[in-house]
Coordinates of C-alpha atoms in Angstrom, one line a residue:
X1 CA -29.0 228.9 -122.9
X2 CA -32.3 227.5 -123.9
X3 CA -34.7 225.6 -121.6
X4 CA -37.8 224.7 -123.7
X5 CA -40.9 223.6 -121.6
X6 CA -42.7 221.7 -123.5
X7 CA -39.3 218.6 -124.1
X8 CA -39.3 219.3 -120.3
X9 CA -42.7 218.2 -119.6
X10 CA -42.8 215.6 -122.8
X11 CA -39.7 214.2 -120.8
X12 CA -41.5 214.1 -118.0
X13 CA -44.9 212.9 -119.6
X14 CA -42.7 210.0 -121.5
X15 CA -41.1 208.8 -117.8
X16 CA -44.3 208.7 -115.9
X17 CA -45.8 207.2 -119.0
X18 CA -43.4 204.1 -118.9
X19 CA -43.6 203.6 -115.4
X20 CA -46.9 203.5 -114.9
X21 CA -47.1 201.0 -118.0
X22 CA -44.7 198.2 -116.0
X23 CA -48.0 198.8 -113.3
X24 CA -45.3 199.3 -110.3
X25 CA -47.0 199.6 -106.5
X26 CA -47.2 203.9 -106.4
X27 CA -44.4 203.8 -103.8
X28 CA -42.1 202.5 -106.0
X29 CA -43.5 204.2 -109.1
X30 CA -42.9 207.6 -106.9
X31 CA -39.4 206.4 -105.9
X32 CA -38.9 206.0 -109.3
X33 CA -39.9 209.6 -110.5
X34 CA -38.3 211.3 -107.3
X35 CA -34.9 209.9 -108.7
X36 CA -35.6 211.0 -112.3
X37 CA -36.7 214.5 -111.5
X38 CA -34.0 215.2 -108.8
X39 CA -31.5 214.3 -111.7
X40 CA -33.4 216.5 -114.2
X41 CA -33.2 219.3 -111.9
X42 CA -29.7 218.8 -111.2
X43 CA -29.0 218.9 -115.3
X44 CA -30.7 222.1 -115.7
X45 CA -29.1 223.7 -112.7
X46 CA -25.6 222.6 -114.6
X47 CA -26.7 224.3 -117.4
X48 CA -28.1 227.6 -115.8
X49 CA -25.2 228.0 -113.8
X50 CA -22.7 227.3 -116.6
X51 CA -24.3 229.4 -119.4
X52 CA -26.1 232.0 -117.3
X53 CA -29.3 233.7 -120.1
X54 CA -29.1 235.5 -123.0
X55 CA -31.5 238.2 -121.6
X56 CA -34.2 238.9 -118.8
X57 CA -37.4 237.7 -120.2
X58 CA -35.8 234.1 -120.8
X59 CA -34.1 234.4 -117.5
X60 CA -37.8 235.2 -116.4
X61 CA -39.4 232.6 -118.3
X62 CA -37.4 230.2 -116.5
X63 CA -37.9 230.6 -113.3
X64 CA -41.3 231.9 -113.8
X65 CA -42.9 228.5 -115.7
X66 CA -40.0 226.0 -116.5
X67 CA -38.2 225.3 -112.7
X68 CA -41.3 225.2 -111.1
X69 CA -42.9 222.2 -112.8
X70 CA -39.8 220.0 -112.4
X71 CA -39.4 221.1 -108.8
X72 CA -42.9 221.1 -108.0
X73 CA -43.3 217.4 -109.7
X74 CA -40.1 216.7 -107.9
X75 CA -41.5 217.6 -104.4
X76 CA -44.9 215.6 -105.3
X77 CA -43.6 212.5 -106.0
X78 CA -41.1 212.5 -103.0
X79 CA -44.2 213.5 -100.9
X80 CA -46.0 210.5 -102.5
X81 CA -43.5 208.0 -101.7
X82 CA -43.3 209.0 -98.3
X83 CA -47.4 209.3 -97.6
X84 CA -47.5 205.5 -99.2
X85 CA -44.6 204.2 -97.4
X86 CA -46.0 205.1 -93.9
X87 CA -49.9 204.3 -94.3
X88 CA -50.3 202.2 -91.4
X89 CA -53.0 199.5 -94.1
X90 CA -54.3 198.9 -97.4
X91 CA -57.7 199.4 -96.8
X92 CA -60.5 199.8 -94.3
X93 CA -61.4 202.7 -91.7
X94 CA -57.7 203.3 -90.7
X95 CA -56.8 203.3 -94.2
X96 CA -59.7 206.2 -95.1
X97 CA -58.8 207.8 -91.7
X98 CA -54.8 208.3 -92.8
X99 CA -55.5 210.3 -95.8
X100 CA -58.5 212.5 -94.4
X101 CA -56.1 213.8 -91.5
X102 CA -53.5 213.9 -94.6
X103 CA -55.6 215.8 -96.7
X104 CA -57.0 218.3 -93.6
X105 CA -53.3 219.1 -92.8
X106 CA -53.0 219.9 -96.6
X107 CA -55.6 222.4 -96.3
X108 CA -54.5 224.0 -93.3
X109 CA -51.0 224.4 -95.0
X110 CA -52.7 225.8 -98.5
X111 CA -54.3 228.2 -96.0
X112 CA -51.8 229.2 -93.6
X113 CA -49.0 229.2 -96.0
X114 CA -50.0 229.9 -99.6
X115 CA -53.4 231.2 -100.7
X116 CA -53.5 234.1 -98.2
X117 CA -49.8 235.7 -99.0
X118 CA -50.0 238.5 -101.7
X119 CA -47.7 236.7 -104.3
X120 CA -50.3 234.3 -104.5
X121 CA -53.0 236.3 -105.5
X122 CA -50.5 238.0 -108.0
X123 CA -49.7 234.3 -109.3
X124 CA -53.4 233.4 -109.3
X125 CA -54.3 236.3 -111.7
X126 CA -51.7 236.0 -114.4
X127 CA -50.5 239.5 -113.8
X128 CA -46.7 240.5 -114.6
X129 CA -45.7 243.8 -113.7
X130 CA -43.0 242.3 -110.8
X131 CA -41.8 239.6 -112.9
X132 CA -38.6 241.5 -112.8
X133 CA -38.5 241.0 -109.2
X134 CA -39.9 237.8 -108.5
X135 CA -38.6 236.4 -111.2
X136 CA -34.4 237.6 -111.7
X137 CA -31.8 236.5 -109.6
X138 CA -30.5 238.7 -106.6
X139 CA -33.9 240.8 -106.7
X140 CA -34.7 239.3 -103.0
X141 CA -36.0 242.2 -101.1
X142 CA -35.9 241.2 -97.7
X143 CA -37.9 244.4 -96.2
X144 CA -41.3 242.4 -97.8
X145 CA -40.9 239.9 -94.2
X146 CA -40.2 236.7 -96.2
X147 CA -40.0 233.7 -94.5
X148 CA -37.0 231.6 -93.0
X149 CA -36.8 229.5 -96.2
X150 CA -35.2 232.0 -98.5
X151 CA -32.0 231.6 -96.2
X152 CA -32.2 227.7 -97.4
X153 CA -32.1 228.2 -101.0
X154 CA -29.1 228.3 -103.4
X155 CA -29.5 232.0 -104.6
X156 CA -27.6 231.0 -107.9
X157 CA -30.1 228.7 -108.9
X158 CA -33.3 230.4 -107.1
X159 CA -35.4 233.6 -107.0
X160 CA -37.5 232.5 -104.0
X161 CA -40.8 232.6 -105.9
X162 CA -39.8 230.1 -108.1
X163 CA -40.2 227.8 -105.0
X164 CA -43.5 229.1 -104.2
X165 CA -44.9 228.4 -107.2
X166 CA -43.5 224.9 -107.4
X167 CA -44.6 224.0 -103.9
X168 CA -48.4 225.9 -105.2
X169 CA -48.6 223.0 -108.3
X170 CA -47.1 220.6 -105.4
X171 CA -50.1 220.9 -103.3
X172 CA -52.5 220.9 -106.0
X173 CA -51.3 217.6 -107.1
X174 CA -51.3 216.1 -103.9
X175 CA -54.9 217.2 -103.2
X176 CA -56.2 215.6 -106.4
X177 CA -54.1 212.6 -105.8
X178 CA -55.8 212.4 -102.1
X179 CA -59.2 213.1 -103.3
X180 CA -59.0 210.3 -105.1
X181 CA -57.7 208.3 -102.5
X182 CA -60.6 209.1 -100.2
X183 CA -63.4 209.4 -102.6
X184 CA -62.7 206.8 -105.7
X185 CA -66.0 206.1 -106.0
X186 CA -65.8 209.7 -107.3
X187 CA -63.4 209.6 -109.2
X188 CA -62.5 207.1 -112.1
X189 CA -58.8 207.0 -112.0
X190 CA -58.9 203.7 -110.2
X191 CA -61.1 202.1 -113.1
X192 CA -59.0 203.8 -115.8
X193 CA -55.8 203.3 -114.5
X194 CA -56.0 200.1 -113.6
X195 CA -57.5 198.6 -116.6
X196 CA -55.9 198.3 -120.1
X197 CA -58.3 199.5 -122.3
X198 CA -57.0 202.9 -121.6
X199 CA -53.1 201.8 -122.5
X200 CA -53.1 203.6 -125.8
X201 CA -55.3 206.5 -125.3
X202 CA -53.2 209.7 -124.6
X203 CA -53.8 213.5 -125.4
X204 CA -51.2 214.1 -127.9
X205 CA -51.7 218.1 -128.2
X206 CA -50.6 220.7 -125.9
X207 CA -51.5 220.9 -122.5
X208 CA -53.1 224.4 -123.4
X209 CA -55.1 223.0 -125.8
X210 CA -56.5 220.2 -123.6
X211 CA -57.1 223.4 -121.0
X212 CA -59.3 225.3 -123.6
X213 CA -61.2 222.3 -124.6
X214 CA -62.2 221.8 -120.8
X215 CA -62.9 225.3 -120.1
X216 CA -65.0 225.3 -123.0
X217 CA -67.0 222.5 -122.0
X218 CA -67.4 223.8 -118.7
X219 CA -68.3 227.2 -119.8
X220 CA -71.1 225.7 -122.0
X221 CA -72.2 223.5 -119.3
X222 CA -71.8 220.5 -122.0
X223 CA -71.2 217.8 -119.1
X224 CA -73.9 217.3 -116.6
X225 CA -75.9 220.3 -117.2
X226 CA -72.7 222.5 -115.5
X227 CA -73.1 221.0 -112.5
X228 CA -69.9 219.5 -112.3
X229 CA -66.7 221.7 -111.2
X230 CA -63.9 222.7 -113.0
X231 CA -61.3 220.9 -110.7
X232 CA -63.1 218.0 -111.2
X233 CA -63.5 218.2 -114.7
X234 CA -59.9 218.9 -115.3
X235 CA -59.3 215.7 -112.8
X236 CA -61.6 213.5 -115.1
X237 CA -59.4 215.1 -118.5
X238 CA -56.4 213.8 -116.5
X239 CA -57.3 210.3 -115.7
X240 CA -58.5 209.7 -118.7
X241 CA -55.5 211.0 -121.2
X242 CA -53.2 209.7 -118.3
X243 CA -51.7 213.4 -118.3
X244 CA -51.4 216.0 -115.3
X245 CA -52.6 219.8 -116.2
X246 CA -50.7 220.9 -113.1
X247 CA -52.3 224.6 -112.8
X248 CA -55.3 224.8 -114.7
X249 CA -56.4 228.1 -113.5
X250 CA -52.9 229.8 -114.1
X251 CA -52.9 228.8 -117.7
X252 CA -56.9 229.9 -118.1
X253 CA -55.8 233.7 -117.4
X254 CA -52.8 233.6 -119.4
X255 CA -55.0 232.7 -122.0
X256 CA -57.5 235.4 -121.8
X257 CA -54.8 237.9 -122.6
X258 CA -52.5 236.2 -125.1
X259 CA -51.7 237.8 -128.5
X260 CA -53.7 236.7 -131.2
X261 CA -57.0 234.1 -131.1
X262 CA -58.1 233.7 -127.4
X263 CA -59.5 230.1 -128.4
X264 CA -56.9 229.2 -130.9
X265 CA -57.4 225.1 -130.2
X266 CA -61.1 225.4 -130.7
X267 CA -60.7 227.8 -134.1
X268 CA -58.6 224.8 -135.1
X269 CA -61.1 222.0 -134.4
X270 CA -63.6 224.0 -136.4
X271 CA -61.4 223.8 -139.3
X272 CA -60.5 220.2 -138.9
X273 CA -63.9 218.9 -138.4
X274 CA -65.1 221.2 -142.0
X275 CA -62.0 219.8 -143.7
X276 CA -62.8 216.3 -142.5
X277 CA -66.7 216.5 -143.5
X278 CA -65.4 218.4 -146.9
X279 CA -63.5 214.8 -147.5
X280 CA -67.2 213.0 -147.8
X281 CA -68.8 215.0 -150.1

């Protein structure tokens, strides 16, 4: 069997792409996307269940980085749909007032339920020495106190983490979609999604390389003298290649330990940019 990420998330990209080009109210546009990822989710689980893996580290791989960002799109599109279909107005105090209490109950679950449990520190830091038991199926180990939810999951298509990490890049979308709802003074989405002049302009690398390249600017404090975060730079990168980065910081530390050139995107602009001057000489 072979899952490959990046047609998953180009799949993905193309979808949310050609809805939000027919400019669909966001309830309907996150209707729209719940139906196409559930399906998506239900293909793969076809295939997995079918077919089975050829060996541990792609049986790793998958529920490690490929069902996690269908399932964790999935659950933050269906969470859209349902935050949009129940805001009591369009605008005004009760309107900013609905997605602050939204956004504090988002906290108080990132804090209660995610960022202080042990897996997510081990997520957070890109280690990978209990891959094998996070990762496999039937490695549950149900002396670690896990909660209630592992009883609710189909244990041929689930490790447990894998829907702990989904329901990590979940919340991370939802907060950046709800910052922006509060704040869009702050940030430009509304401007750049809106308007047409940004139609055609889309980051056609890797998502990896679009990581790097932020990272690097931040590192070099190249925008606003560093003063600006890394969240919402990445937020800004989003809005305006119309792509999502999904977990930014994740991706960063797998980076600092992959094989070969740490900064392989950047080595590759150098050479582009040399090679394009060359051509005026």
């Amino acid at each position: 069997m072979e899952i490959v990420l990046s047609k998953i998330l180009s799949q993905i990209r193309y979808q949310e792409d050609k809805l939000s080009s027919q400019m669909l109210p966001t309830s309907e546009e996150a209707y729209q996307m719940t139906l196409f990822l559930n399906e998506m989710l239900c293909s793969i689980k076809t295939q997995v269940v079918q077919t089975g893996f050829t060996d541990e580290q792609q049986e790793i791989e998958f529920f490690k980085n490929i069902k996690p960002q269908v399932l964790g799109k999935l659950i933050y599109y269906n969470k859209v749909f349902r935050i949009e279909t129940t805001c009591p107005v369009s605008n005004g105090e009760i309107h900013q007032s609905y997605y602050e209490n939204l956004l504090k109950s988002l906290k108080s679950e990132y804090k209660e339920s995610i960022c202080n449990e042990d897996f997510y520190r081990y997520y957070r830091t890109g280690r990978t020495d209990r891959d094998h038991s996070f990762f496999r199926l039937g490695q549950i180990n149900y002396h670690d106190g896990l909660k209630s939810g592992v009883f609710e999951i189909d244990l041929s298509f689930s490790t447990y983490y894998d829907n702990k990490i989904a329901h990590i890049i979940a919340n991370e979308l939802l907060y950046t979609y709800m910052i922006a709802k509060i704040n869009p003074e702050e940030n430009p989405d509304l401007i750049l999604i809106n308007g047409d002049a940004n139609k055609d302009i889309s980051w056609t690398n890797t998502q990896n390389a679009l990581i790097e390249l932020i990272y690097a600017l931040y590192a070099s404090n190249s925008i606003a003298y560093g003063k600006i975060g890394i969240r919402k730079l990445a937020l800004i990168f989003q809005v305006l290649f119309r792509t999502p980065l999904n977990d930014i910081h994740h991706s960063f530390h797998r980076m600092k330990t992959r094989a070969g050139s740490r900064t392989a995107f950047l080595d590759q602009l150098k050479i582009s940019l040399e090679e394009y001057m060359d051509k005026d000489l």
